[in-house]
Amino acid sequence: MPEYLPTAPYRGTRDFLPAEMSVRSQVFGTLYEVLERHGFLRYDGPLLEPAEIYEAKSGEEIANQQLYTLTDRGGRRLALRPEMTPTVARIIAGNAGSLQFPVRWYSHPNCHRYERPQRGRVREHWQVNADIFGSDSANCEIEIFELIHGMLTALGASEDMFLVRANDRQLLTAALTGVVGVTGEQLGPVFSLVDRWEKYEAERLAADAAEIGLSDKQFARLGEVLGAGPALLDELPSEVKQASHLVRVLESGSAGLVRFDPLIVRGLAYYTSTVFEVFDTSPENNRALFGGGRYSDLAGLFTAQQIPGIGFGMGDVTLMDFLATHDLTPRPRSEVDVVAIPVTEDLYDAARTVVTRLRAAGLRASVPLELRKLGKELSRADRAGARAVVIVGQEEWDEGNVTVRGLATREQRQVAMDSAPAAVAELLSD
Amino acid sequence: MPEYLPTAPYRGTRDFLPAEMSVRSQVFGTLYEVLERHGFLRYDGPLLEPAEIYEAKSGEEIANQQLYTLTDRGGRRLALRPEMTPTVARIIAGNAGSLQFPVRWYSHPNCHRYERPQRGRVREHWQVNADIFGSDSANCEIEIFELIHGMLTALGASEDMFLVRANDRQLLTAALTGVVGVTGEQLGPVFSLVDRWEKYEAERLAADAAEIGLSDKQFARLGEVLGAGPALLDELPSEVKQASHLVRVLESGSAGLVRFDPLIVRGLAYYTSTVFEVFDTSPENNRALFGGGRYSDLAGLFTAQQIPGIGFGMGDVTLMDFLATHDLTPRPRSEVDVVAIPVTEDLYDAARTVVTRLRAAGLRASVPLELRKLGKELSRADRAGARAVVIVGQEEWDEGNVTVRGLATREQRQVAMDSAPAAVAELLSD
């Protein structure tokens, strides 16, 4: 039996120490800012939800295998939310009477799934969710694609670093039935085959297709359809295209934001037309970063009111991998801007007076908690990323002065206590 | 059986719609800023922790009654964190080798306790935690009290709206044994009696004191001691006072931040000397807002290394009540600064070009998702809190112009598209 409890976090969860947390705060702070510039409003909801809101709608895998559940003392079966959509559906349904639709909403919850930990898969992850609820206009699609570009470019990405691949399940259905000759019964299995298309070898795909009942010729034709890219549109009847939001996007001035790709279907059951995935274009990290889509009836579990919507959930793990791959990870912020160092114990009150002034000027400032030799304290301040110190000595203080010193330049000068914030700010702006 | 699932959140948890979330973001954003100006660094940790880290140390009530627990498929017993201290103790212990102590850390986790919902008590609450780890200097106490004042005044509170009442368990022990004549055996029960002192009637307190074995005279003396306030210090031996951090604070230039009060003991077991509670001074909300204290051995469950610390956890419910009581709750931010309105469907691309410019200038800008009559759209923009609109009409657009209109003034003028962001910014700054 170990004498002490282990210090590692529970498997698949993470501790964020200040340096990493500083990076995350910068990244997510940038995303919040972009979201709000695009008119999206933040909301939040409970971590615990009644288990049935997941069991009724989510994919089987999540409900049965991946959900963390518990029963409270009142016998209520609860789940740790694995995703935000059921929560926001519940909130929207409960407040539909007072909301002015359409609404643009975002959130940043931690979500839990019981997964085998591996690259890009954790048991607790943080997910930025952005959705437009209550509109069935193709303008929503355009805004969502604009938002994705706005978010990634604000993080420093250039347009060639990522690709938004989009499809419309209605278009794909028309191609599968009209061009490949897939029957209504075969549609579901073929969709799921398309979802595996890029992950599996050709032989296995052919075997799966045969099992569904596709002929060799149909399988070949399916390959042509899926590989056709935007050219597939030319083969589809115009009444199908006229009904498609994605086609409207491709005909608008925003067409450049997205690439039509018949291969994108998305596993989740609730998407009804537009679906999309954002891919990293780097050969080192060639994978889907996140995705989303349109649903025609968000809150059907909770209300008769049919509320359409479109949105996406961007997980923190793949986002951070993307930034690292492209060398876009911001550096941790320094711990503090300036340290005010009292030379003796008696000067602590004086140093605190200085620090109060520095903070009032918007600077991040601290006093050492324990008195050390000046040289040691200068090294500590340097390691904390401070670029200046204010040294408070008895004789200067008696005259109303302090010494301001740049840590890089090692230049120092005496200034009146009242001028210390300005003198420090000047050093920091160099 | 209901046809639809209920839309209310799980009992004791809350949905935060955008207006309320905007208020919260402003409040907590202000607190983060103050914390960072004081040199505190943000960290975070998992929501799920091994259950034993709470069962070993927390008060009995939390471990047995209030903890949400579950068992994962690997048989691991887990708990939803009811507080942050065990998590941060684990993290600090696991990283002690690479940290340069002392450290100032803060976090803002959601914590779960299974409580009967009532005013100020919820099952999921958000708690700002701030601690200094690794120093046994009275400067830590001073910094924590400075921080509390900095946080509350940054939210608009004046110094007369709250009172930090502080005690030192060592001083109280000296007074109880030396002045009241409490025996070592009686100390525990008397501490717990002191904790109830302000909540119960005199008769019940007297009965409880008698049960502990205090004489009537001792009970009367206890009342004098607890009611003495700062004057109690004069009755205590100087060697006891010399060892007290709190006495050091009261002798420093920061004495005004805190009031010595023998009545403050705090229930939690791990505090060893300084304890404090922050009270609302309003007669309408005369209660403790939050509190904290010093512990001599933070991470004893995880490591042999003795790490002292001091800190507090500020819950969102009582904080919001405090702000409401003193009329300090910030107003929700407007949803958007400016709306660009295309007059026809054909002008959507144009309107989006305008919006992109407005956003690049730092404005929160949107385009209506669905085309409506101009009058309706102006009302919508007004309700969303926008103070300006940019109207995109065909003739102006063909000449490179748009119409900028103030929603309050109803004044409008044509400007070149390139000048629209500046014209809007001017309207907003009025």
mmCIF file of C-alpha atoms in Angstrom, chain A residues 3-10 13-19 21-22 25 33-34 36-50 52-53 56 64-76 78 80-81 87 89-91 93-95 98-105 110 112 114 123-124 126 132 134-137 139-140 142-143 146 248 251-254 299-305 333-336 345 348-349 352 355-356 358-372 379-381 383-384, chain B residues 3-10 13-19 21-22 25 33-34 36-50 52-53 56 64-76 78 80-81 87 89-91 93-95 98-105 110 112 114 123-124 126 132 134-137 139-140 142-143 146 248 251-254 299-305 333-336 345 348-349 352 355-356 358-372 379-381 383-384:
data_model
loop_
_atom_site.group_PDB
_atom_site.id
_atom_site.type_symbol
_atom_site.label_atom_id
_atom_site.label_comp_id
_atom_site.label_asym_id
_atom_site.label_seq_id
_atom_site.Cartn_x
_atom_site.Cartn_y
_atom_site.Cartn_z
ATOM 1 C CA GLU A 3 2.013 5.819 1.846
ATOM 2 C CA TYR A 4 0.762 8.730 -0.272
ATOM 3 C CA LEU A 5 -2.018 9.044 -2.826
ATOM 4 C CA PRO A 6 -0.873 9.302 -6.471
ATOM 5 C CA THR A 7 -0.509 12.810 -7.883
ATOM 6 C CA ALA A 8 -1.398 11.999 -11.517
ATOM 7 C CA PRO A 9 -4.815 13.218 -12.665
ATOM 8 C CA TYR A 10 -7.517 10.642 -13.420
ATOM 9 C CA THR A 13 -8.104 14.178 -17.806
ATOM 10 C CA ARG A 14 -5.539 16.927 -17.565
ATOM 11 C CA ASP A 15 -3.997 19.357 -15.106
ATOM 12 C CA PHE A 16 -3.298 22.767 -16.600
ATOM 13 C CA LEU A 17 -0.416 24.474 -14.875
ATOM 14 C CA PRO A 18 -0.121 28.255 -15.209
ATOM 15 C CA ALA A 19 2.206 28.294 -18.249
ATOM 16 C CA MET A 21 -3.192 27.790 -18.884
ATOM 17 C CA SER A 22 -1.796 31.120 -20.067
ATOM 18 C CA SER A 25 -6.426 31.689 -22.084
ATOM 19 C CA GLU A 33 -13.441 37.963 -29.230
ATOM 20 C CA VAL A 34 -13.981 36.765 -32.809
ATOM 21 C CA GLU A 36 -18.521 38.348 -30.283
ATOM 22 C CA ARG A 37 -17.396 40.434 -33.250
ATOM 23 C CA HIS A 38 -19.559 38.093 -35.334
ATOM 24 C CA GLY A 39 -22.547 38.787 -33.055
ATOM 25 C CA PHE A 40 -22.475 35.447 -31.179
ATOM 26 C CA LEU A 41 -23.588 35.568 -27.534
ATOM 27 C CA ARG A 42 -22.181 33.305 -24.853
ATOM 28 C CA TYR A 43 -24.416 31.034 -22.754
ATOM 29 C CA ASP A 44 -23.717 28.228 -20.321
ATOM 30 C CA GLY A 45 -25.541 25.271 -18.813
ATOM 31 C CA PRO A 46 -25.138 22.562 -16.181
ATOM 32 C CA LEU A 47 -22.531 19.849 -16.326
ATOM 33 C CA LEU A 48 -25.051 17.331 -14.976
ATOM 34 C CA GLU A 49 -28.093 16.588 -17.114
ATOM 35 C CA PRO A 50 -30.866 13.985 -16.896
ATOM 36 C CA GLU A 52 -32.369 10.410 -20.845
ATOM 37 C CA ILE A 53 -31.633 13.489 -22.932
ATOM 38 C CA ALA A 56 -32.955 9.304 -26.556
ATOM 39 C CA ASN A 64 -24.283 2.984 -24.150
ATOM 40 C CA GLN A 65 -20.539 2.981 -23.935
ATOM 41 C CA GLN A 66 -19.192 6.451 -23.494
ATOM 42 C CA LEU A 67 -21.567 8.149 -21.096
ATOM 43 C CA TYR A 68 -20.549 8.770 -17.486
ATOM 44 C CA THR A 69 -23.727 8.251 -15.471
ATOM 45 C CA LEU A 70 -24.653 8.382 -11.809
ATOM 46 C CA THR A 71 -27.794 8.242 -9.692
ATOM 47 C CA ASP A 72 -28.416 10.898 -7.060
ATOM 48 C CA ARG A 73 -29.888 10.187 -3.627
ATOM 49 C CA GLY A 74 -33.303 11.088 -4.978
ATOM 50 C CA GLY A 75 -32.993 8.241 -7.519
ATOM 51 C CA ARG A 76 -32.507 10.651 -10.425
ATOM 52 C CA LEU A 78 -27.850 11.817 -14.328
ATOM 53 C CA LEU A 80 -21.978 14.189 -17.241
ATOM 54 C CA ARG A 81 -22.668 15.988 -20.519
ATOM 55 C CA THR A 87 -28.292 21.008 -23.235
ATOM 56 C CA ALA A 89 -31.718 22.246 -27.189
ATOM 57 C CA ARG A 90 -33.293 22.012 -23.728
ATOM 58 C CA ILE A 91 -32.476 25.666 -22.948
ATOM 59 C CA ALA A 93 -36.955 24.896 -26.020
ATOM 60 C CA GLY A 94 -37.555 26.151 -22.478
ATOM 61 C CA ASN A 95 -37.069 29.776 -23.460
ATOM 62 C CA SER A 98 -39.013 34.895 -24.921
ATOM 63 C CA LEU A 99 -36.220 34.527 -27.477
ATOM 64 C CA GLN A 100 -36.195 36.550 -30.672
ATOM 65 C CA PHE A 101 -35.131 34.057 -33.335
ATOM 66 C CA PRO A 102 -32.819 33.630 -35.072
ATOM 67 C CA VAL A 103 -30.138 33.683 -32.372
ATOM 68 C CA ARG A 104 -26.379 33.236 -32.587
ATOM 69 C CA TRP A 105 -25.073 31.510 -29.468
ATOM 70 C CA ASN A 110 -16.059 20.822 -20.531
ATOM 71 C CA HIS A 112 -16.893 14.005 -20.679
ATOM 72 C CA TYR A 114 -15.447 7.494 -21.430
ATOM 73 C CA ARG A 123 -12.076 11.777 -21.314
ATOM 74 C CA GLU A 124 -12.599 15.431 -20.403
ATOM 75 C CA TRP A 126 -13.199 21.585 -23.624
ATOM 76 C CA ILE A 132 -27.336 29.687 -35.171
ATOM 77 C CA GLY A 134 -34.177 29.412 -35.621
ATOM 78 C CA SER A 135 -33.326 30.149 -39.227
ATOM 79 C CA ASP A 136 -33.476 27.967 -42.293
ATOM 80 C CA SER A 137 -31.634 30.439 -44.532
ATOM 81 C CA ASN A 139 -27.112 32.894 -44.870
ATOM 82 C CA CYS A 140 -26.576 30.809 -41.733
ATOM 83 C CA ILE A 142 -22.309 31.470 -44.946
ATOM 84 C CA GLU A 143 -21.996 33.006 -41.484
ATOM 85 C CA GLU A 146 -17.116 33.012 -42.236
ATOM 86 C CA ARG A 248 -26.428 28.800 -52.533
ATOM 87 C CA GLU A 251 -22.987 30.570 -55.848
ATOM 88 C CA SER A 252 -22.433 33.492 -53.450
ATOM 89 C CA GLY A 253 -19.481 35.767 -52.951
ATOM 90 C CA SER A 254 -18.502 33.494 -50.054
ATOM 91 C CA ALA A 299 -35.336 20.503 -29.843
ATOM 92 C CA GLY A 300 -37.767 17.770 -30.874
ATOM 93 C CA LEU A 301 -37.272 15.956 -27.562
ATOM 94 C CA PHE A 302 -38.496 18.979 -25.630
ATOM 95 C CA THR A 303 -41.068 20.797 -27.739
ATOM 96 C CA ALA A 304 -43.383 20.515 -30.707
ATOM 97 C CA GLN A 305 -41.904 23.736 -32.065
ATOM 98 C CA ARG A 333 2.552 35.412 -20.792
ATOM 99 C CA SER A 334 5.118 36.560 -18.262
ATOM 100 C CA GLU A 335 3.995 35.980 -14.672
ATOM 101 C CA VAL A 336 4.248 39.622 -13.754
ATOM 102 C CA GLU A 345 11.607 44.235 6.381
ATOM 103 C CA TYR A 348 7.456 46.350 3.138
ATOM 104 C CA ASP A 349 4.670 48.868 3.761
ATOM 105 C CA ARG A 352 3.224 47.831 -0.993
ATOM 106 C CA VAL A 355 2.802 48.275 -5.888
ATOM 107 C CA THR A 356 -0.663 49.717 -5.334
ATOM 108 C CA LEU A 358 1.715 50.306 -10.241
ATOM 109 C CA ARG A 359 -1.455 48.202 -10.257
ATOM 110 C CA ALA A 360 -3.626 51.295 -10.503
ATOM 111 C CA ALA A 361 -1.700 52.062 -13.693
ATOM 112 C CA GLY A 362 -2.763 48.660 -15.055
ATOM 113 C CA LEU A 363 0.537 46.878 -14.432
ATOM 114 C CA ARG A 364 0.793 43.387 -13.011
ATOM 115 C CA ALA A 365 2.932 43.956 -9.943
ATOM 116 C CA SER A 366 3.990 42.067 -6.838
ATOM 117 C CA VAL A 367 6.152 42.301 -3.731
ATOM 118 C CA PRO A 368 8.389 39.351 -2.736
ATOM 119 C CA LEU A 369 6.663 37.341 -0.008
ATOM 120 C CA GLU A 370 9.936 36.721 1.767
ATOM 121 C CA LEU A 371 12.921 39.022 2.132
ATOM 122 C CA ARG A 372 15.955 37.828 0.162
ATOM 123 C CA SER A 379 17.057 36.649 -10.633
ATOM 124 C CA ARG A 380 13.639 35.557 -9.392
ATOM 125 C CA ALA A 381 11.969 38.573 -10.988
ATOM 126 C CA ARG A 383 12.675 34.157 -14.185
ATOM 127 C CA ALA A 384 9.087 35.307 -13.611
ATOM 128 C CA GLU B 3 -44.924 13.612 -24.490
ATOM 129 C CA TYR B 4 -41.825 15.795 -24.208
ATOM 130 C CA LEU B 5 -38.916 15.792 -21.771
ATOM 131 C CA PRO B 6 -38.931 18.631 -19.219
ATOM 132 C CA THR B 7 -36.917 21.736 -20.092
ATOM 133 C CA ALA B 8 -35.962 22.747 -16.542
ATOM 134 C CA PRO B 9 -32.327 22.133 -15.599
ATOM 135 C CA TYR B 10 -31.528 19.446 -13.033
ATOM 136 C CA THR B 13 -28.136 23.662 -11.327
ATOM 137 C CA ARG B 14 -28.621 26.663 -13.565
ATOM 138 C CA ASP B 15 -28.933 27.634 -17.203
ATOM 139 C CA PHE B 16 -27.231 30.910 -18.039
ATOM 140 C CA LEU B 17 -28.860 32.653 -20.964
ATOM 141 C CA PRO B 18 -26.852 35.272 -22.848
ATOM 142 C CA ALA B 19 -28.063 38.329 -20.873
ATOM 143 C CA MET B 21 -23.952 35.265 -19.009
ATOM 144 C CA SER B 22 -22.900 38.707 -20.195
ATOM 145 C CA SER B 25 -18.511 37.484 -17.950
ATOM 146 C CA GLU B 33 -7.892 41.147 -14.244
ATOM 147 C CA VAL B 34 -7.460 42.109 -10.583
ATOM 148 C CA GLU B 36 -3.451 39.021 -12.578
ATOM 149 C CA ARG B 37 -2.542 42.567 -11.570
ATOM 150 C CA HIS B 38 -1.770 41.073 -8.152
ATOM 151 C CA GLY B 39 0.535 38.504 -9.771
ATOM 152 C CA PHE B 40 -1.813 35.506 -9.451
ATOM 153 C CA LEU B 41 -1.591 32.919 -12.239
ATOM 154 C CA ARG B 42 -4.548 30.882 -13.435
ATOM 155 C CA TYR B 43 -4.498 27.070 -13.418
ATOM 156 C CA ASP B 44 -7.165 24.446 -13.965
ATOM 157 C CA GLY B 45 -7.730 20.799 -13.176
ATOM 158 C CA PRO B 46 -10.150 17.931 -13.870
ATOM 159 C CA LEU B 47 -13.742 17.904 -12.762
ATOM 160 C CA LEU B 48 -13.459 14.185 -11.969
ATOM 161 C CA GLU B 49 -11.049 13.171 -9.221
ATOM 162 C CA PRO B 50 -10.408 9.886 -7.387
ATOM 163 C CA GLU B 52 -10.517 9.055 -1.925
ATOM 164 C CA ILE B 53 -8.899 12.482 -2.075
ATOM 165 C CA ALA B 56 -9.545 11.226 3.426
ATOM 166 C CA ASN B 64 -20.571 11.117 3.266
ATOM 167 C CA GLN B 65 -23.554 13.161 2.316
ATOM 168 C CA GLN B 66 -22.699 15.778 -0.239
ATOM 169 C CA LEU B 67 -20.303 14.082 -2.626
ATOM 170 C CA TYR B 68 -21.465 13.051 -6.100
ATOM 171 C CA THR B 69 -19.652 9.796 -6.799
ATOM 172 C CA LEU B 70 -19.572 7.295 -9.633
ATOM 173 C CA THR B 71 -17.596 4.230 -10.635
ATOM 174 C CA ASP B 72 -16.101 4.015 -14.113
ATOM 175 C CA ARG B 73 -16.030 0.845 -16.186
ATOM 176 C CA GLY B 74 -12.540 0.130 -14.913
ATOM 177 C CA GLY B 75 -13.914 0.025 -11.369
ATOM 178 C CA ARG B 76 -12.318 3.346 -10.436
ATOM 179 C CA LEU B 78 -14.554 8.902 -8.864
ATOM 180 C CA LEU B 80 -17.246 15.330 -9.018
ATOM 181 C CA ARG B 81 -15.028 17.841 -7.211
ATOM 182 C CA THR B 87 -7.137 19.103 -6.691
ATOM 183 C CA ALA B 89 -2.937 20.055 -3.483
ATOM 184 C CA ARG B 90 -2.503 17.098 -5.842
ATOM 185 C CA ILE B 91 -1.192 19.304 -8.647
ATOM 186 C CA ALA B 93 2.512 17.977 -4.854
ATOM 187 C CA GLY B 94 3.010 16.412 -8.276
ATOM 188 C CA ASN B 95 4.910 19.412 -9.597
ATOM 189 C CA SER B 98 9.691 22.168 -10.850
ATOM 190 C CA LEU B 99 7.794 24.994 -9.143
ATOM 191 C CA GLN B 100 9.570 27.973 -7.686
ATOM 192 C CA PHE B 101 7.820 28.567 -4.365
ATOM 193 C CA PRO B 102 6.070 30.619 -3.196
ATOM 194 C CA VAL B 103 3.460 30.684 -5.950
ATOM 195 C CA ARG B 104 0.270 32.717 -6.290
ATOM 196 C CA TRP B 105 -2.393 30.703 -8.124
ATOM 197 C CA ASN B 110 -17.467 24.543 -11.226
ATOM 198 C CA HIS B 112 -20.698 20.067 -7.152
ATOM 199 C CA TYR B 114 -25.457 17.418 -3.217
ATOM 200 C CA ARG B 123 -25.667 21.877 -6.367
ATOM 201 C CA GLU B 124 -23.336 23.251 -9.023
ATOM 202 C CA TRP B 126 -18.663 28.369 -9.719
ATOM 203 C CA ILE B 132 -0.509 31.466 -2.051
ATOM 204 C CA GLY B 134 4.827 27.611 -0.134
ATOM 205 C CA SER B 135 5.302 30.552 2.201
ATOM 206 C CA ASP B 136 4.780 30.865 5.926
ATOM 207 C CA SER B 137 5.186 34.638 5.988
ATOM 208 C CA ASN B 139 3.088 38.914 3.983
ATOM 209 C CA CYS B 140 0.831 36.227 2.483
ATOM 210 C CA ILE B 142 -1.519 40.875 3.853
ATOM 211 C CA GLU B 143 -1.558 40.042 0.143
ATOM 212 C CA GLU B 146 -5.271 43.284 -0.248
ATOM 213 C CA ARG B 248 1.670 41.120 12.286
ATOM 214 C CA GLU B 251 0.636 46.007 13.293
ATOM 215 C CA SER B 252 1.416 46.739 9.612
ATOM 216 C CA GLY B 253 0.296 49.525 7.349
ATOM 217 C CA SER B 254 -2.353 47.114 6.070
ATOM 218 C CA ALA B 299 -0.541 18.400 0.367
ATOM 219 C CA GLY B 300 -0.001 15.939 3.197
ATOM 220 C CA LEU B 301 -2.083 13.304 1.415
ATOM 221 C CA PHE B 302 0.250 13.333 -1.574
ATOM 222 C CA THR B 303 3.760 14.107 -0.360
ATOM 223 C CA ALA B 304 6.009 14.247 2.669
ATOM 224 C CA GLN B 305 6.962 17.786 1.697
ATOM 225 C CA ARG B 333 -23.687 44.183 -22.837
ATOM 226 C CA SER B 334 -25.574 44.980 -26.036
ATOM 227 C CA GLU B 335 -25.742 41.994 -28.396
ATOM 228 C CA VAL B 336 -24.031 43.820 -31.215
ATOM 229 C CA GLU B 345 -31.281 39.661 -51.471
ATOM 230 C CA TYR B 348 -26.125 40.326 -49.221
ATOM 231 C CA ASP B 349 -22.600 39.875 -50.572
ATOM 232 C CA ARG B 352 -21.086 41.058 -45.870
ATOM 233 C CA VAL B 355 -19.497 43.794 -42.074
ATOM 234 C CA THR B 356 -16.045 42.348 -42.646
ATOM 235 C CA LEU B 358 -16.591 46.803 -39.501
ATOM 236 C CA ARG B 359 -15.284 43.723 -37.673
ATOM 237 C CA ALA B 360 -11.738 44.449 -38.756
ATOM 238 C CA ALA B 361 -12.179 47.801 -37.013
ATOM 239 C CA GLY B 362 -13.011 45.905 -33.800
ATOM 240 C CA LEU B 363 -16.768 46.398 -33.969
ATOM 241 C CA ARG B 364 -19.288 43.654 -33.212
ATOM 242 C CA ALA B 365 -21.269 43.538 -36.415
ATOM 243 C CA SER B 366 -23.819 41.289 -38.083
ATOM 244 C CA VAL B 367 -26.026 40.958 -41.153
ATOM 245 C CA PRO B 368 -29.700 39.931 -40.760
ATOM 246 C CA LEU B 369 -30.042 36.225 -41.488
ATOM 247 C CA GLU B 370 -33.347 36.755 -43.234
ATOM 248 C CA LEU B 371 -34.458 39.649 -45.398
ATOM 249 C CA ARG B 372 -37.145 41.784 -43.745
ATOM 250 C CA SER B 379 -36.540 47.701 -34.607
ATOM 251 C CA ARG B 380 -34.689 44.400 -34.335
ATOM 252 C CA ALA B 381 -31.321 46.135 -34.394
ATOM 253 C CA ARG B 383 -33.758 45.656 -29.489
ATOM 254 C CA ALA B 384 -30.388 43.948 -29.889
#
